[in-house]
Tab-separated table of N, CA, C and O in Angstrom:
chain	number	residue	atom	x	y	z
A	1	UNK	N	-35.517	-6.771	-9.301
A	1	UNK	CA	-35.227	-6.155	-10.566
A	1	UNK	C	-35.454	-7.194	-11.664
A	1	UNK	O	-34.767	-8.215	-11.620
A	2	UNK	N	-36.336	-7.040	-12.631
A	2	UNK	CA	-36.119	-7.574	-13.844
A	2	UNK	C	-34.955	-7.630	-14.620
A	2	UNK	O	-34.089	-6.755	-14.641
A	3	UNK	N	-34.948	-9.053	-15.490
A	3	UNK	CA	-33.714	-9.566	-16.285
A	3	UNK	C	-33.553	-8.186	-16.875
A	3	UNK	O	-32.649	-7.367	-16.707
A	4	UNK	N	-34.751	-8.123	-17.676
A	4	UNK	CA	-33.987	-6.335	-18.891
A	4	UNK	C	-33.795	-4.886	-17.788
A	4	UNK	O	-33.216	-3.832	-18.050
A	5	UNK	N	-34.264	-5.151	-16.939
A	5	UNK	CA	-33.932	-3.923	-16.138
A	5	UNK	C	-32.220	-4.275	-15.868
A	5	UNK	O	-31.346	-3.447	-16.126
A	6	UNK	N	-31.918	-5.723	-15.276
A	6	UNK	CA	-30.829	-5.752	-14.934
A	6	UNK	C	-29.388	-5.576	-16.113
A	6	UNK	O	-28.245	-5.153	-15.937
A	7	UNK	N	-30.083	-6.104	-17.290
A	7	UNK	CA	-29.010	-6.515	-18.478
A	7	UNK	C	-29.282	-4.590	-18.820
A	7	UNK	O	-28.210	-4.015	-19.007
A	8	UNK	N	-30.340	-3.812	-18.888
A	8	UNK	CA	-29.792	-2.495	-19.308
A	8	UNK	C	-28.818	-1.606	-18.194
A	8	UNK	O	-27.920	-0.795	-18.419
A	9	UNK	N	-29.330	-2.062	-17.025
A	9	UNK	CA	-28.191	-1.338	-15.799
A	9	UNK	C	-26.819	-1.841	-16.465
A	9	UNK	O	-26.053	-0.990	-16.917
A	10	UNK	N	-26.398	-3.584	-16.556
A	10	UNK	CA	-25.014	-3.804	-16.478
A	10	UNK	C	-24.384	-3.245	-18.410
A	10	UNK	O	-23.251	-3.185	-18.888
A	11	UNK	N	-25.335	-3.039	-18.824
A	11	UNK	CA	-25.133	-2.061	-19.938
A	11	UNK	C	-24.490	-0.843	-20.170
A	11	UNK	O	-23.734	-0.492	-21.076
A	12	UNK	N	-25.017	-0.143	-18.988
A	12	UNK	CA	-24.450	1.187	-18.628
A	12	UNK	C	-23.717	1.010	-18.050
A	12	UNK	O	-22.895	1.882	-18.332
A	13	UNK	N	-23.140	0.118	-16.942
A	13	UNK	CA	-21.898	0.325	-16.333
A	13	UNK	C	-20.906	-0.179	-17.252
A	13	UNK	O	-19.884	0.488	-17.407
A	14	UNK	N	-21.070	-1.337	-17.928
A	14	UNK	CA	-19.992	-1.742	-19.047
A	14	UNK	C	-19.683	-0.786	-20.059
A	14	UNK	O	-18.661	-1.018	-20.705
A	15	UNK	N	-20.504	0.498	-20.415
A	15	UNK	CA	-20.225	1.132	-21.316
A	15	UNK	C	-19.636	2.393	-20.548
A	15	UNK	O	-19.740	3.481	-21.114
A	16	UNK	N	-19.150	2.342	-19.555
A	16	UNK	CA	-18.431	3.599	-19.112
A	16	UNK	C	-16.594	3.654	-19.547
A	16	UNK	O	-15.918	2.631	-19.433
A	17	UNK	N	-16.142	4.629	-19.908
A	17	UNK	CA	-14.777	4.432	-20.077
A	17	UNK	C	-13.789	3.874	-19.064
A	17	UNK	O	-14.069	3.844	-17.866
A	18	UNK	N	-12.346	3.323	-19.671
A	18	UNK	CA	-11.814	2.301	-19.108
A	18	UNK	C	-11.216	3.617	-18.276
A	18	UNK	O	-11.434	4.716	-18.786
A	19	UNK	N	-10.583	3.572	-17.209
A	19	UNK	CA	-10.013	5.008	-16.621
A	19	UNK	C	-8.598	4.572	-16.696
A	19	UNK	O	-8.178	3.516	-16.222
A	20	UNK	N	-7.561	5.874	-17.619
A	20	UNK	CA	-6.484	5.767	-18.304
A	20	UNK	C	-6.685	5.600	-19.433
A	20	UNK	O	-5.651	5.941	-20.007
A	21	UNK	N	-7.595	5.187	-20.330
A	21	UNK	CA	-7.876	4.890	-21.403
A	21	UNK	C	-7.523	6.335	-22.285
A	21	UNK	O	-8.169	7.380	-22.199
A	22	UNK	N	-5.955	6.026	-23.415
A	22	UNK	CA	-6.194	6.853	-24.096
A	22	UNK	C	-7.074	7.325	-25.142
A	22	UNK	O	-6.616	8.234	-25.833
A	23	UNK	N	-8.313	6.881	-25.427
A	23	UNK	CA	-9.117	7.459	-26.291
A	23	UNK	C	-10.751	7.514	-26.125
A	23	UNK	O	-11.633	6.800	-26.602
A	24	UNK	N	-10.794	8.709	-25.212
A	24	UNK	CA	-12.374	8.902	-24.662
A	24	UNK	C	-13.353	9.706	-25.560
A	24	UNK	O	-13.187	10.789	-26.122
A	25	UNK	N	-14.349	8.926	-25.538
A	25	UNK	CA	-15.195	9.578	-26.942
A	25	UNK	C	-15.997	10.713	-26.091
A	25	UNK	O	-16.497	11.561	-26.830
A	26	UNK	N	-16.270	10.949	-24.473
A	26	UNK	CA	-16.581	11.871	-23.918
A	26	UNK	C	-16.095	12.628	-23.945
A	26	UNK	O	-14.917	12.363	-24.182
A	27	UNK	N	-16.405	14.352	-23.748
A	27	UNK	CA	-15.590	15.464	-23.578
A	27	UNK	C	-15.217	15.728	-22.065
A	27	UNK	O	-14.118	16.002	-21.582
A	28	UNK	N	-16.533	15.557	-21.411
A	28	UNK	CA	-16.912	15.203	-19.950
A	28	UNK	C	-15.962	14.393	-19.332
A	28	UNK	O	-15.480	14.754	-18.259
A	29	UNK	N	-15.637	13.380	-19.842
A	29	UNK	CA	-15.373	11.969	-19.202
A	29	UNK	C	-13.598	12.729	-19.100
A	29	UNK	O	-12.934	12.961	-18.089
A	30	UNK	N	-13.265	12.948	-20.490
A	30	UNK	CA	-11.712	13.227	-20.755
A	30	UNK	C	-10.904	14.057	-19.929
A	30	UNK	O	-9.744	13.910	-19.542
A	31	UNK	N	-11.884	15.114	-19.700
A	31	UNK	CA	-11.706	16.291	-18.022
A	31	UNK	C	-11.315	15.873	-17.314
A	31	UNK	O	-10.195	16.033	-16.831
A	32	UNK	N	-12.422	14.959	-16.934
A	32	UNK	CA	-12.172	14.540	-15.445
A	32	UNK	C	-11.149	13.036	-15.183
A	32	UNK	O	-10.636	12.552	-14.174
A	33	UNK	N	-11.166	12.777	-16.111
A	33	UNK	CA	-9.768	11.572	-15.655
A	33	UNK	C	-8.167	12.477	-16.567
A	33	UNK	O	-7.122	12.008	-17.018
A	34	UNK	N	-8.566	13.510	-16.511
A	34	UNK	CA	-7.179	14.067	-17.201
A	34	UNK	C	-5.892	13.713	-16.336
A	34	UNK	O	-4.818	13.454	-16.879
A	35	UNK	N	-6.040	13.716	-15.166
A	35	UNK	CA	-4.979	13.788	-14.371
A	35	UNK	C	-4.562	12.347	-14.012
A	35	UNK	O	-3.387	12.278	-13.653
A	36	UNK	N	-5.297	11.075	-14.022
A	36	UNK	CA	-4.710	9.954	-14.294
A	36	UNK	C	-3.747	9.998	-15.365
A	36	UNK	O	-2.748	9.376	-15.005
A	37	UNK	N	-3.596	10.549	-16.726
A	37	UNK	CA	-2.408	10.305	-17.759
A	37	UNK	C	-1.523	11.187	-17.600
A	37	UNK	O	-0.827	11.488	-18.570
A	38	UNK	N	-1.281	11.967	-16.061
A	38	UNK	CA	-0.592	12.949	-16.291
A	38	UNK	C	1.050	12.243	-15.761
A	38	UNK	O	2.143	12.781	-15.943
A	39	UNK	N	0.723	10.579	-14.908
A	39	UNK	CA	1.936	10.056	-14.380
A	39	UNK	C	2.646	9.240	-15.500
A	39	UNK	O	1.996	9.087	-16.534
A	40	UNK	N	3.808	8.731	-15.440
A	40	UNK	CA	4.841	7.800	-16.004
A	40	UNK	C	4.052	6.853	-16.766
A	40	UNK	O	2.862	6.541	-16.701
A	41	UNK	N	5.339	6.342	-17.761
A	41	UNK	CA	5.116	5.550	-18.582
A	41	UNK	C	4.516	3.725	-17.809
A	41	UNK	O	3.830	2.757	-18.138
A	42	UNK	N	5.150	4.095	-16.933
A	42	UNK	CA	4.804	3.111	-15.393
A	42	UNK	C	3.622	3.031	-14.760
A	42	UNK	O	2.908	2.031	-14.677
A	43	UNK	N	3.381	4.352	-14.208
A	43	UNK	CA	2.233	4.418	-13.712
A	43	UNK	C	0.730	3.715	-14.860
A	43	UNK	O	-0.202	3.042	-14.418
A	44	UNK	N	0.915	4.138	-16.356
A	44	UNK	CA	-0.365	4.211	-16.692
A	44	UNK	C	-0.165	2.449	-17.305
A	44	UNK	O	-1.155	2.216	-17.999
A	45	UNK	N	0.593	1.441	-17.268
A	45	UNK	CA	0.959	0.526	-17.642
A	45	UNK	C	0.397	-0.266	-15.970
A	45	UNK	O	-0.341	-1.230	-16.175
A	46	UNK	N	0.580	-0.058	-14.894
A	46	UNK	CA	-0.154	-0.345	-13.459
A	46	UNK	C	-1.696	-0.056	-13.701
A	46	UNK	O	-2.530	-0.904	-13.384
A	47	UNK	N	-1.952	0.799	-14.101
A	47	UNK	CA	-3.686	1.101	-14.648
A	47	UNK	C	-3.505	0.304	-15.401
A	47	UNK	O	-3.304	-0.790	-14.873
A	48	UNK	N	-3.477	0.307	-16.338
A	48	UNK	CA	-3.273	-0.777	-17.598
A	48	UNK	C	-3.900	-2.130	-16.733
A	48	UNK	O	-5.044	-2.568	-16.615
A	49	UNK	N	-2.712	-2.519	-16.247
A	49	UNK	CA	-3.002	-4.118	-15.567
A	49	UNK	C	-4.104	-3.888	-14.574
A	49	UNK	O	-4.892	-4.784	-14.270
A	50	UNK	N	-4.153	-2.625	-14.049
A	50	UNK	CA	-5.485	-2.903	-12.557
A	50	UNK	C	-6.455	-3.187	-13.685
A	50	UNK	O	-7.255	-4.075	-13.391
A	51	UNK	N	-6.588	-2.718	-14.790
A	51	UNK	CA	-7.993	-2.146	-15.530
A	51	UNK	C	-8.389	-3.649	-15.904
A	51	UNK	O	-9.562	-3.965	-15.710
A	52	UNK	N	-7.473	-4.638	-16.445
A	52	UNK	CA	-7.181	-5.755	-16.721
A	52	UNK	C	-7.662	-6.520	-15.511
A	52	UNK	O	-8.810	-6.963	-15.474
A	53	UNK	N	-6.817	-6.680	-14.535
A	53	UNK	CA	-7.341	-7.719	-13.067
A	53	UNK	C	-8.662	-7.134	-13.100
A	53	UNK	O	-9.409	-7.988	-13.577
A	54	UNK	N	-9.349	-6.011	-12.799
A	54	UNK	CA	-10.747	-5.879	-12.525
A	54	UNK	C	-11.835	-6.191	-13.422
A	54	UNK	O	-12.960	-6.299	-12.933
A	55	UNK	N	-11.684	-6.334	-14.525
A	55	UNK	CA	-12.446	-6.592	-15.833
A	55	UNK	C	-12.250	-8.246	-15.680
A	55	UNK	O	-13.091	-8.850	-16.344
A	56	UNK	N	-11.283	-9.147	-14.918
A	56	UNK	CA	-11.232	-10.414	-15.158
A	56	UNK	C	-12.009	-10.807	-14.174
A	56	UNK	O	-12.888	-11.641	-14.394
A	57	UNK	N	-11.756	-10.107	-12.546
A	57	UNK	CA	-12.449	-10.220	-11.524
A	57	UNK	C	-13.759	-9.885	-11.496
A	57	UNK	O	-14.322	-10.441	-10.554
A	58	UNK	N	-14.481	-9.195	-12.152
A	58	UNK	CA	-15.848	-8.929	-12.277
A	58	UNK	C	-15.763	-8.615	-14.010
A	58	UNK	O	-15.124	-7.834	-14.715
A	59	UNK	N	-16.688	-9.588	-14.221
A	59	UNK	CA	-16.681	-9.622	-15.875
A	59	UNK	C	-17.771	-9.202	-16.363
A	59	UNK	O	-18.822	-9.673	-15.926
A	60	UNK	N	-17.790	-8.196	-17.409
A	60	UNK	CA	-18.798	-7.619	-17.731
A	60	UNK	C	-19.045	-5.945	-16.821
A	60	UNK	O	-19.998	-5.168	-16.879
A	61	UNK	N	-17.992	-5.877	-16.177
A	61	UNK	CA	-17.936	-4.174	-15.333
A	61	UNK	C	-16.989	-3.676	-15.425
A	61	UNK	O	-16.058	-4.405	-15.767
A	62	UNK	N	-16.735	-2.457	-15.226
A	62	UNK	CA	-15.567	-1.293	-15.637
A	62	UNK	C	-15.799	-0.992	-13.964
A	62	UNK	O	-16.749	-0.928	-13.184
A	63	UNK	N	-14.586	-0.875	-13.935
A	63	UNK	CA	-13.914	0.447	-12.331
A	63	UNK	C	-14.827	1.035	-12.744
A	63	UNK	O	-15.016	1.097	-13.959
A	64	UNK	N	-15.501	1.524	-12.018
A	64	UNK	CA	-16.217	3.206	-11.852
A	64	UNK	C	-15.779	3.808	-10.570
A	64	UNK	O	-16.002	3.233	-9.504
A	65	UNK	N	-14.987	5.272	-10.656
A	65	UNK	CA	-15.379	6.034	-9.327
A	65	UNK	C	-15.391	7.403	-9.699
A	65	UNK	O	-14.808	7.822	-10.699
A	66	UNK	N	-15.921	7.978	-9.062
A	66	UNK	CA	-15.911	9.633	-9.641
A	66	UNK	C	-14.911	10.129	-8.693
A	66	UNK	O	-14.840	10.316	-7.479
A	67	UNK	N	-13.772	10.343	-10.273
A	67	UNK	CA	-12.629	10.475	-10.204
A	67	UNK	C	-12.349	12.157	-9.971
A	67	UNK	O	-11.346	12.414	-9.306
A	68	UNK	N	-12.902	12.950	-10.309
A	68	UNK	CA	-12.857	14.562	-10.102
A	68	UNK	C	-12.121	14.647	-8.896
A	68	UNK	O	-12.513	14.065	-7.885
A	69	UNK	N	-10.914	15.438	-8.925
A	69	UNK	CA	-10.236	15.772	-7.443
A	69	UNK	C	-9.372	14.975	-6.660
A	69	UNK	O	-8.711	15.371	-5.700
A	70	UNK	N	-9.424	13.466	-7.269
A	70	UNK	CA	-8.353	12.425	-6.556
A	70	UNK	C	-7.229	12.340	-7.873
A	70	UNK	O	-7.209	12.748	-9.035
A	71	UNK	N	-6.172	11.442	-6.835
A	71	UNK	CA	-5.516	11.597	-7.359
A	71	UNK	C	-5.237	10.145	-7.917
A	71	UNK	O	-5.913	9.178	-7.565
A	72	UNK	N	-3.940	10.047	-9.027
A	72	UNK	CA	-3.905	8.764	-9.329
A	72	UNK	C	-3.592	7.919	-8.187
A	72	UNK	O	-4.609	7.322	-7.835
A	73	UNK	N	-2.754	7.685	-7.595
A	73	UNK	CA	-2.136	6.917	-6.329
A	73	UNK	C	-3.848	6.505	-5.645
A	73	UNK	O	-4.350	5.383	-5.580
A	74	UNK	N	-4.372	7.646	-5.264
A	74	UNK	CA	-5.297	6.933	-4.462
A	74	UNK	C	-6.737	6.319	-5.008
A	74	UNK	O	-7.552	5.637	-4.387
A	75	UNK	N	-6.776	6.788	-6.372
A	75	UNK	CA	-7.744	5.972	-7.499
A	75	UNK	C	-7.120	4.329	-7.605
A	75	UNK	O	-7.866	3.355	-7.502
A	76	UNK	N	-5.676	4.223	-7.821
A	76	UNK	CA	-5.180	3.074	-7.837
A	76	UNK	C	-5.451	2.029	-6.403
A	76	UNK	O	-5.917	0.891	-6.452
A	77	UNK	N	-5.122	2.591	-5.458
A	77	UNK	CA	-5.509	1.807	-3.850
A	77	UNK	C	-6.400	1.537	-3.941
A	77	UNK	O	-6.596	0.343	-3.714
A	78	UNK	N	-7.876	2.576	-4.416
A	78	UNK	CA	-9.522	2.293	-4.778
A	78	UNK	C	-9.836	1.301	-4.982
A	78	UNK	O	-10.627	0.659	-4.291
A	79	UNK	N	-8.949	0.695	-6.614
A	79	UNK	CA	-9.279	-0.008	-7.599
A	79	UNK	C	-8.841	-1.615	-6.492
A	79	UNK	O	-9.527	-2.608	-6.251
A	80	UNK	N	-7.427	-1.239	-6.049
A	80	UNK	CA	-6.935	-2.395	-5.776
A	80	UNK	C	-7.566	-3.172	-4.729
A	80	UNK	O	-7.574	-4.403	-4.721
A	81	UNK	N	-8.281	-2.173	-3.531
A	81	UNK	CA	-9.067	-2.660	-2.783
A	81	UNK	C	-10.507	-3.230	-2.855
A	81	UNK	O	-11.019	-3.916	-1.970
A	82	UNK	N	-11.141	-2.835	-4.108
A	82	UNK	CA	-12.044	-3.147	-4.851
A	82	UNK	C	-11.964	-4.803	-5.684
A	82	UNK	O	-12.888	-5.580	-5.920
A	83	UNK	N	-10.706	-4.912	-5.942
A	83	UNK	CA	-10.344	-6.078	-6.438
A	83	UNK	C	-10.314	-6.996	-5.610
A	83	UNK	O	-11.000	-8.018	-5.649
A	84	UNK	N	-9.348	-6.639	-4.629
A	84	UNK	CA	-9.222	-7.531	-3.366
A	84	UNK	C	-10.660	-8.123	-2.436
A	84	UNK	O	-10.870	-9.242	-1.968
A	85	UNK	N	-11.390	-7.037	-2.410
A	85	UNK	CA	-12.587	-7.543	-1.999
A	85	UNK	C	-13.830	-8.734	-2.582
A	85	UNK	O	-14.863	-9.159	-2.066
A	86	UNK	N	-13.195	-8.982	-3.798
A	86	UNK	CA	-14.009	-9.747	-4.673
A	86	UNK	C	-15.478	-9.968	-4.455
A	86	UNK	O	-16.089	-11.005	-4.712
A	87	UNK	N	-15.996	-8.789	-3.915
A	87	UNK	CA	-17.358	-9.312	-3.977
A	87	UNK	C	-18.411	-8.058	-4.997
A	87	UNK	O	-18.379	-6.842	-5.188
A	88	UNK	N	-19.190	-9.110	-5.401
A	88	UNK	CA	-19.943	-8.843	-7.071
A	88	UNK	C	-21.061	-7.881	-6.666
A	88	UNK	O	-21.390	-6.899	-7.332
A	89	UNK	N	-21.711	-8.327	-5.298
A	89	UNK	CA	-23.219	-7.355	-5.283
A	89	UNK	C	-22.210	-5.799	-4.646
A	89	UNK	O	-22.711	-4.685	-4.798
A	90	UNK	N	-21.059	-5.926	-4.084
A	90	UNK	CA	-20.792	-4.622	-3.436
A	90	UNK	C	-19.906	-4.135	-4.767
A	90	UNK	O	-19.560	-2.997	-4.449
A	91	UNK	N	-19.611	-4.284	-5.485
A	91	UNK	CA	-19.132	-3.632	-6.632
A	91	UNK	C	-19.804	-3.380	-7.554
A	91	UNK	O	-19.432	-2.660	-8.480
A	92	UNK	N	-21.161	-4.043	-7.453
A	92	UNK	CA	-21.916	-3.461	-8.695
A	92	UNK	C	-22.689	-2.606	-8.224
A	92	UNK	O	-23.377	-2.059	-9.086
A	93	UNK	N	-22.937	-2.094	-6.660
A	93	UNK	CA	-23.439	-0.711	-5.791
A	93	UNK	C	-22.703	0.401	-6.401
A	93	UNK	O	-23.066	1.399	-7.024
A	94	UNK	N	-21.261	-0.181	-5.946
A	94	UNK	CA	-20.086	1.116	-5.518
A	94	UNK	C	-20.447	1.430	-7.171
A	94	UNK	O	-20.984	2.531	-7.292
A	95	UNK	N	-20.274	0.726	-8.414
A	95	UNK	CA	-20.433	1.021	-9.384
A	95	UNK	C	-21.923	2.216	-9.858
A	95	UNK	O	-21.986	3.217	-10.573
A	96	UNK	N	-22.519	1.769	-9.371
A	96	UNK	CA	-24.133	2.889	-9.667
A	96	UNK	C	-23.791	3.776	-8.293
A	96	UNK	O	-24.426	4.827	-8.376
A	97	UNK	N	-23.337	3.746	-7.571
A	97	UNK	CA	-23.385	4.768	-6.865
A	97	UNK	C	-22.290	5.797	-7.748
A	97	UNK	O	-22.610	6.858	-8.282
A	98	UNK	N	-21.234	5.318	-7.744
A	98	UNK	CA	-20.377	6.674	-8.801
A	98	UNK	C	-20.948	6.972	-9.617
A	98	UNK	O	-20.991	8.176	-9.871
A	99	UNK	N	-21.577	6.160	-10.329
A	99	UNK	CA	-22.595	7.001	-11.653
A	99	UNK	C	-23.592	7.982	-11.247
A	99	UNK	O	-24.146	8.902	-11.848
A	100	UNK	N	-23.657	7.574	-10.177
A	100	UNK	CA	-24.637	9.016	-9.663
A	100	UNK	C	-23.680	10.024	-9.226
A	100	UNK	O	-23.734	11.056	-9.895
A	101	UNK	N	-22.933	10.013	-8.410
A	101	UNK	CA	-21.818	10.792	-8.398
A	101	UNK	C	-21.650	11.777	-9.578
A	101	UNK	O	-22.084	12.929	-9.587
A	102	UNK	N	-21.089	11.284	-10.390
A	102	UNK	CA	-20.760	11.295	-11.624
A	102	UNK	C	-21.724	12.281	-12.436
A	102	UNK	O	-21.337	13.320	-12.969
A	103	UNK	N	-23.103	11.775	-12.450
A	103	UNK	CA	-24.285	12.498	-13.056
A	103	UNK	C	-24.612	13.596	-12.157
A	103	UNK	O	-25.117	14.554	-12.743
A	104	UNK	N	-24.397	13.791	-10.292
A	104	UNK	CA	-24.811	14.667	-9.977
A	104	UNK	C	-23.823	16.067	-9.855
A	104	UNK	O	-24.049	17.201	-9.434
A	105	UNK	N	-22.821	15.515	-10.340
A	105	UNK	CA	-21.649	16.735	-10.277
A	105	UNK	C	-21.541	17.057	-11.714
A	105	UNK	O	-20.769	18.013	-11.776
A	106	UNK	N	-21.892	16.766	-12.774
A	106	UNK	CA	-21.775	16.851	-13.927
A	106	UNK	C	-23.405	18.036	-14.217
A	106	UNK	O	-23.593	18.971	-14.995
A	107	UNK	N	-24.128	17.498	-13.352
A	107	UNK	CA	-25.858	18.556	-13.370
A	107	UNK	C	-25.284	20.322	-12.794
A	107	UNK	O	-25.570	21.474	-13.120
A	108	UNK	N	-24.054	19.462	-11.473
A	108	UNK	CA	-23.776	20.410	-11.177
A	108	UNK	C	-22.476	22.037	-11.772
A	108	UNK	O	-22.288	23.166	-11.319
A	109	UNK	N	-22.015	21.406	-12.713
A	109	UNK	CA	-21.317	21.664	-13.257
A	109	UNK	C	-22.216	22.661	-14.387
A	109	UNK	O	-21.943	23.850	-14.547
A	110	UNK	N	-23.211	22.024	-15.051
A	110	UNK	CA	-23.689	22.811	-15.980
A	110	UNK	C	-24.716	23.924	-15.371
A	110	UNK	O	-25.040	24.885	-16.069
A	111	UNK	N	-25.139	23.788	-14.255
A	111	UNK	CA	-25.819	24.627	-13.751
A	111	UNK	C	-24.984	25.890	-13.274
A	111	UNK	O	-25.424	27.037	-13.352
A	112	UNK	N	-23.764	25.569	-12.784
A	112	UNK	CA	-22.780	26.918	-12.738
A	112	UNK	C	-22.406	28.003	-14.075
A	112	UNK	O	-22.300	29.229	-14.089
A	113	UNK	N	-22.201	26.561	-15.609
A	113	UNK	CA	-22.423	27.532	-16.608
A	113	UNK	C	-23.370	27.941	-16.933
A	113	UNK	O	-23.325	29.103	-17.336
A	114	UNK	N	-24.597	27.300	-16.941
A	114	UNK	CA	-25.757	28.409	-17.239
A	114	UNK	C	-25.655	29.570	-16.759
A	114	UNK	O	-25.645	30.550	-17.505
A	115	UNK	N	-25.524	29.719	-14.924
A	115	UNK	CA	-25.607	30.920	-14.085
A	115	UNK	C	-24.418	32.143	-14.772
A	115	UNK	O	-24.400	33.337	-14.473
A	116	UNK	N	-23.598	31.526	-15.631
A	116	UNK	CA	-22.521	32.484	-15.996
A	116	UNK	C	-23.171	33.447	-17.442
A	116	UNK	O	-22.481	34.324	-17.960
């Protein structure tokens, strides 16, 4: 991969929202992590800090997982095991792989409203 191929990939993953983050400029994005802000003043203060350890542990990347359908508890284990693993080339996979995730359930999503 080329430098600008690589610096526009880690572009896009750095520009994905923080998950818990109260203020998502997506409409898309806001859906689907709705149910992360739905726990305690506790819980989203533990996001808070995972969001923190993982941004220190890999710098320059955001958690990514396509969050649709899980729950917080086990988005949090995700994150934490992700951390724990400290390694850079398998987190910056798991990272483009959710973005595809992400993009192919989102194709899929609008293709159900068209059909409506």
């Amino acid at each position: 991969m080329s430098t600008s191929d690589q610096a526009w990939l880690e572009s896009i993953l750095a520009a994905h929202p923080r998950l818990g983050q109260s203020k998502i400029e997506s409409t898309q994005s806001k859906a689907e992590q709705a149910q992360l802000n739905a726990g305690d003043d506790s819980q989203r203060q533990v996001l808070s800090q995972l969001n923190d350890l993982y941004e220190k542990t890999f710098p320059g990347l955001r958690y990514i997982v396509f969050v649709d359908g899980r729950d917080q508890a086990a988005i949090m284990e995700d994150m934490k095991f992700r951390i724990e693993r400290q390694d850079s080339v398998a987190e910056r996979n798991a990272a483009i792989k959710a973005m595809c995730e992400i993009a192919a359930d989102r194709v899929r999503s609008a293709s159900v409203e068209d059909d409506d």
